[in-house]
Amino acid sequence: MEINCFLTCKMSPEQSLYLHLLNEEGGLVDPVTGLKAKTIYGRPNFEKLFHNWTRRFENKSVGVFYCGPKVLALQVKWNCIKNSKKEVSFKFHEETF
């Protein structure tokens, strides 16, 4: 299993620097989520992500789980459809609350 966490909110330069320094401390878990996967700050590069996943998960079905704003959910879903091919299938799952 692979987890990719993106924090896309607007931050002040001080907040951004503080979170960057927390991430660079080298801890075993992410200071924001408590997960082993580090938080990535900023908007995801979907083209790059799906390209890499297509190569890494050839001949597999990949579950893509999303939780966040509806407008971004539509982009993730569209990328799942666009990048599903004979070699790899991306299955979109969304949770909203």
Backbone as a chain_set.jsonl record, in Angstrom:
{"seq": "MEINCFLTCKMSPEQSLYLHLLNEEGGLVDPVTGLKAKTIYGRPNFEKLFHNWTRRFENKSVGVFYCGPKVLALQVKWNCIKNSKKEVSFKFHEETF", "coords": {"N": [[0.838, -1.159, 0.0], [0.457, 2.245, -0.734], [0.64, 5.526, 0.426], [-0.264, 8.816, -0.263], [-0.202, 11.985, 0.869], [-1.493, 15.174, 0.537], [-1.258, 18.567, 1.319], [-3.032, 21.287, 0.679], [-3.786, 23.814, 1.436], [-3.876, 27.417, 1.843], [-1.037, 29.017, 3.09], [0.853, 31.024, 5.373], [4.16, 32.439, 4.831], [5.656, 31.902, 7.157], [4.268, 29.775, 8.389], [4.568, 27.844, 6.424], [7.383, 27.509, 6.382], [7.772, 26.563, 9.018], [6.359, 24.066, 8.968], [7.846, 22.807, 6.982], [10.35, 22.609, 8.258], [9.654, 20.922, 10.393], [9.112, 18.569, 8.999], [11.633, 17.972, 8.045], [13.037, 17.061, 10.198], [13.487, 14.376, 10.406], [11.982, 12.423, 11.659], [10.194, 9.356, 12.415], [7.538, 9.382, 11.787], [5.08, 11.409, 10.12], [4.715, 14.785, 11.115], [2.271, 16.092, 10.882], [0.192, 14.277, 10.111], [0.754, 11.902, 11.455], [1.347, 9.594, 10.175], [3.483, 7.2, 8.446], [4.022, 8.019, 5.892], [5.147, 10.959, 4.377], [3.809, 14.286, 4.463], [2.965, 16.098, 1.585], [3.388, 19.312, 0.466], [1.331, 21.561, -1.201], [-0.251, 21.649, -4.457], [-1.106, 18.571, -6.049], [0.776, 17.04, -8.727], [-0.835, 15.697, -11.058], [-0.436, 14.518, -13.575], [2.223, 13.593, -13.483], [2.124, 11.911, -11.192], [0.213, 9.871, -11.961], [1.455, 8.907, -14.244], [3.806, 7.773, -13.166], [2.637, 5.829, -11.48], [1.358, 4.23, -13.37], [3.493, 3.003, -14.628], [4.69, 1.677, -12.442], [2.716, -0.05, -11.447], [1.983, -1.965, -13.356], [-0.233, -4.109, -15.131], [-2.087, -4.296, -13.054], [-4.818, -3.586, -10.796], [-5.582, -0.546, -9.452], [-6.503, 1.031, -6.527], [-7.721, 4.222, -5.95], [-8.032, 6.406, -3.46], [-9.847, 9.138, -2.25], [-10.195, 12.117, -0.364], [-11.506, 15.189, 0.193], [-11.903, 18.555, -1.191], [-14.677, 18.939, -3.454], [-14.236, 19.888, -6.102], [-11.598, 19.189, -6.598], [-11.822, 16.464, -6.365], [-13.157, 15.806, -8.714], [-11.109, 16.219, -10.569], [-9.277, 14.236, -9.811], [-10.808, 11.93, -10.237], [-11.243, 12.165, -13.019], [-8.609, 11.884, -13.918], [-8.148, 9.243, -13.154], [-9.858, 7.884, -14.897], [-8.861, 8.741, -17.395], [-6.244, 7.716, -17.344], [-6.506, 5.0, -17.082], [-5.804, 2.003, -18.604], [-5.124, -0.751, -20.832], [-2.936, -1.85, -19.575], [-3.04, -1.03, -16.893], [-5.454, -0.384, -14.346], [-7.286, 2.156, -12.882], [-9.161, 2.637, -10.05], [-11.512, 4.735, -8.794], [-12.284, 6.055, -5.624], [-14.247, 7.806, -3.318], [-14.502, 9.813, -0.399], [-16.549, 11.851, 1.424], [-17.26, 14.308, 3.875]], "CA": [[0.0, 0.0, 0.0], [1.179, 3.515, -0.797], [-0.191, 6.658, 0.834], [0.23, 10.137, -0.657], [-0.998, 13.03, 1.52], [-1.194, 16.516, 0.039], [-1.867, 19.669, 2.046], [-3.108, 22.309, -0.369], [-4.347, 25.07, 1.938], [-3.033, 28.605, 1.771], [-0.273, 29.21, 4.323], [1.792, 32.153, 5.41], [5.547, 31.964, 4.701], [6.107, 31.38, 8.447], [3.663, 28.455, 8.559], [5.203, 26.959, 5.444], [8.729, 27.224, 6.875], [7.634, 25.743, 10.221], [6.005, 22.704, 8.56], [8.996, 22.262, 6.256], [11.362, 22.245, 9.258], [9.158, 19.742, 11.108], [9.272, 17.415, 8.117], [13.053, 17.706, 7.833], [13.66, 16.568, 11.427], [13.869, 12.98, 10.235], [11.201, 11.53, 12.505], [9.642, 8.16, 11.768], [6.178, 9.663, 11.325], [4.815, 12.779, 9.69], [4.23, 15.565, 12.258], [0.902, 16.552, 10.652], [-0.763, 13.175, 10.032], [1.115, 10.78, 12.295], [1.591, 8.445, 9.306], [4.858, 7.049, 7.962], [4.114, 8.796, 4.646], [5.31, 12.391, 4.616], [2.862, 15.193, 3.814], [3.508, 16.888, 0.476], [2.712, 20.607, 0.519], [1.041, 22.11, -2.52], [-1.161, 20.903, -5.324], [-0.491, 17.406, -6.692], [1.01, 17.009, -10.167], [-1.525, 14.463, -11.411], [0.199, 13.897, -14.752], [3.425, 12.892, -13.015], [1.716, 10.825, -10.3], [-0.414, 8.773, -12.691], [2.479, 8.33, -15.129], [4.644, 6.903, -12.334], [1.838, 4.682, -11.029], [1.11, 3.36, -14.524], [4.72, 2.202, -14.814], [4.971, 0.835, -11.264], [1.657, -1.015, -11.156], [1.577, -2.578, -14.615], [-1.088, -5.306, -15.023], [-2.74, -4.281, -11.741], [-5.937, -2.69, -10.548], [-5.116, 0.351, -8.398], [-7.544, 1.819, -5.865], [-7.345, 5.598, -5.647], [-8.963, 6.884, -2.449], [-9.752, 10.592, -2.181], [-11.007, 12.848, 0.598], [-11.17, 16.601, 0.079], [-12.865, 19.386, -1.911], [-15.349, 18.312, -4.6], [-13.621, 20.291, -7.371], [-10.382, 18.395, -6.767], [-12.28, 15.082, -6.568], [-13.452, 15.652, -10.144], [-9.831, 16.104, -11.269], [-8.709, 12.918, -9.507], [-11.64, 10.948, -10.949], [-10.957, 12.301, -14.449], [-7.284, 11.292, -14.151], [-8.299, 7.788, -13.051], [-10.471, 7.432, -16.159], [-7.927, 9.038, -18.49], [-5.014, 6.922, -17.269], [-6.797, 3.567, -17.074], [-5.484, 1.419, -19.905], [-5.023, -2.202, -20.787], [-1.846, -2.216, -18.671], [-3.353, -0.699, -15.497], [-6.797, 0.144, -14.155], [-7.403, 2.977, -11.681], [-10.522, 2.647, -9.511], [-11.676, 5.935, -7.958], [-13.156, 5.961, -4.44], [-14.29, 9.128, -2.699], [-15.188, 9.966, 0.875], [-16.785, 13.253, 1.782], [-17.964, 14.462, 5.148]], "C": [[0.895, 1.237, 0.0], [0.212, 4.627, -0.429], [0.499, 7.943, 0.407], [-0.707, 11.168, -0.044], [-0.532, 14.386, 1.012], [-1.942, 17.538, 0.877], [-1.847, 20.87, 1.118], [-3.647, 23.643, 0.131], [-3.343, 26.215, 1.795], [-2.356, 28.818, 3.125], [0.584, 30.462, 4.219], [3.197, 31.595, 5.218], [6.076, 31.351, 6.005], [5.557, 29.974, 8.694], [4.341, 27.434, 7.648], [6.599, 26.548, 5.911], [8.686, 26.303, 8.087], [7.325, 24.288, 9.85], [7.151, 22.036, 7.805], [10.07, 21.793, 7.243], [10.932, 21.019, 10.058], [9.37, 18.481, 10.282], [10.731, 17.023, 7.953], [13.745, 17.135, 9.073], [14.048, 15.104, 11.345], [13.136, 12.02, 11.144], [10.641, 10.355, 11.711], [8.225, 8.38, 11.245], [6.048, 11.137, 10.956], [4.235, 13.569, 10.865], [2.781, 16.036, 12.101], [-0.094, 15.399, 10.762], [-0.49, 12.037, 11.011], [1.368, 9.504, 11.502], [3.068, 8.359, 8.926], [5.075, 7.84, 6.677], [4.202, 10.282, 4.989], [4.256, 13.194, 3.862], [3.597, 15.986, 2.742], [2.705, 18.175, 0.436], [2.556, 21.169, -0.879], [0.16, 21.169, -3.317], [-0.443, 19.729, -5.99], [-0.292, 17.604, -8.188], [0.445, 15.676, -10.665], [-0.899, 13.761, -12.6], [1.385, 13.039, -14.32], [3.057, 11.695, -12.125], [1.172, 9.629, -11.075], [0.566, 8.119, -13.671], [3.359, 7.346, -14.343], [3.88, 5.655, -11.884], [1.582, 3.71, -12.166], [2.315, 2.457, -14.758], [4.947, 1.23, -13.659], [3.962, -0.282, -11.054], [1.097, -1.645, -12.425], [0.83, -3.889, -14.352], [-1.763, -5.43, -13.655], [-3.986, -3.399, -11.784], [-5.56, -1.864, -9.323], [-6.301, 1.132, -7.835], [-7.004, 3.194, -5.522], [-8.413, 6.149, -4.706], [-8.748, 8.368, -2.235], [-10.685, 11.124, -1.101], [-10.575, 14.309, 0.518], [-12.235, 17.35, -0.702], [-13.402, 18.699, -3.172], [-14.66, 18.649, -5.924], [-12.352, 19.483, -7.637], [-10.727, 16.919, -6.984], [-12.56, 14.825, -8.042], [-12.163, 15.503, -10.955], [-9.2, 14.733, -11.041], [-9.477, 11.845, -10.269], [-11.342, 10.972, -12.452], [-9.601, 11.674, -14.782], [-7.318, 9.774, -14.036], [-8.85, 7.23, -14.362], [-9.479, 7.578, -17.306], [-6.729, 8.098, -18.514], [-5.246, 5.421, -17.153], [-6.629, 3.036, -18.488], [-5.488, -0.091, -19.765], [-4.005, -2.641, -19.74], [-2.169, -1.993, -17.199], [-4.755, -0.086, -15.434], [-6.841, 0.907, -12.832], [-8.871, 3.05, -11.278], [-10.634, 3.782, -8.497], [-12.67, 5.667, -6.831], [-13.089, 7.293, -3.71], [-15.024, 9.065, -1.366], [-15.348, 11.451, 1.14], [-17.537, 13.283, 3.113], [-18.061, 15.916, 5.506]], "O": [[1.943, 1.269, 0.645], [-0.915, 4.662, -0.924], [1.684, 8.144, 0.671], [-1.884, 11.221, -0.401], [0.655, 14.709, 1.049], [-3.14, 17.385, 1.117], [-0.786, 21.41, 0.806], [-3.937, 24.524, -0.679], [-2.14, 26.003, 1.648], [-3.009, 28.802, 4.168], [0.979, 30.89, 3.135], [3.414, 30.4, 5.419], [6.852, 30.396, 5.971], [6.281, 29.089, 9.149], [4.642, 26.313, 8.056], [6.957, 25.372, 5.843], [9.475, 25.362, 8.177], [7.965, 23.373, 10.368], [7.397, 20.841, 7.97], [10.633, 20.71, 7.083], [11.763, 20.165, 10.369], [9.763, 17.443, 10.815], [11.032, 15.848, 7.742], [14.917, 16.765, 9.007], [14.863, 14.639, 12.141], [13.613, 10.91, 11.381], [10.623, 10.374, 10.48], [7.765, 7.652, 10.365], [6.808, 11.986, 11.421], [3.343, 13.068, 11.55], [2.131, 16.349, 13.098], [-1.116, 15.53, 11.436], [-1.403, 11.289, 11.36], [1.583, 8.443, 12.089], [3.811, 9.33, 9.07], [6.19, 8.283, 6.403], [3.423, 10.792, 5.794], [3.858, 12.827, 2.756], [4.703, 16.48, 2.962], [1.476, 18.139, 0.379], [3.516, 21.245, -1.646], [-0.129, 20.048, -2.901], [0.693, 19.87, -6.442], [-1.101, 18.261, -8.843], [1.144, 14.663, -10.692], [-0.837, 12.531, -12.63], [1.523, 11.893, -14.75], [3.607, 10.604, -12.281], [1.618, 8.5, -10.869], [0.506, 6.91, -13.896], [3.62, 6.232, -14.799], [4.424, 4.551, -11.907], [1.586, 2.497, -11.957], [2.158, 1.273, -15.055], [5.35, 0.088, -13.877], [4.31, -1.345, -10.539], [-0.112, -1.836, -12.554], [1.204, -4.671, -13.477], [-1.981, -6.536, -13.161], [-4.169, -2.585, -12.689], [-5.252, -2.423, -8.27], [-7.015, 1.81, -8.574], [-5.959, 3.321, -4.884], [-9.562, 6.337, -5.105], [-7.617, 8.82, -2.059], [-11.81, 10.652, -0.941], [-9.409, 14.627, 0.75], [-13.349, 16.852, -0.867], [-12.679, 17.979, -3.861], [-14.517, 17.776, -6.78], [-12.069, 19.132, -8.782], [-10.017, 16.209, -7.696], [-12.242, 13.756, -8.562], [-12.127, 14.743, -11.922], [-8.652, 14.136, -11.968], [-8.878, 10.957, -10.875], [-11.206, 9.922, -13.079], [-9.46, 11.01, -15.809], [-6.589, 9.086, -14.751], [-8.361, 6.22, -14.869], [-9.284, 6.65, -18.092], [-6.252, 7.726, -19.586], [-4.288, 4.649, -17.128], [-7.224, 3.543, -19.438], [-5.814, -0.633, -18.709], [-4.179, -3.673, -19.092], [-1.633, -2.693, -16.34], [-5.18, 0.629, -16.341], [-6.477, 0.368, -11.787], [-9.72, 3.471, -12.064], [-9.945, 3.792, -7.477], [-13.753, 5.125, -7.054], [-12.007, 7.845, -3.507], [-16.025, 8.363, -1.219], [-14.381, 12.211, 1.082], [-18.336, 12.398, 3.42], [-18.621, 16.26, 6.547]]}, "num_chains": 1, "name": "protein.A"}
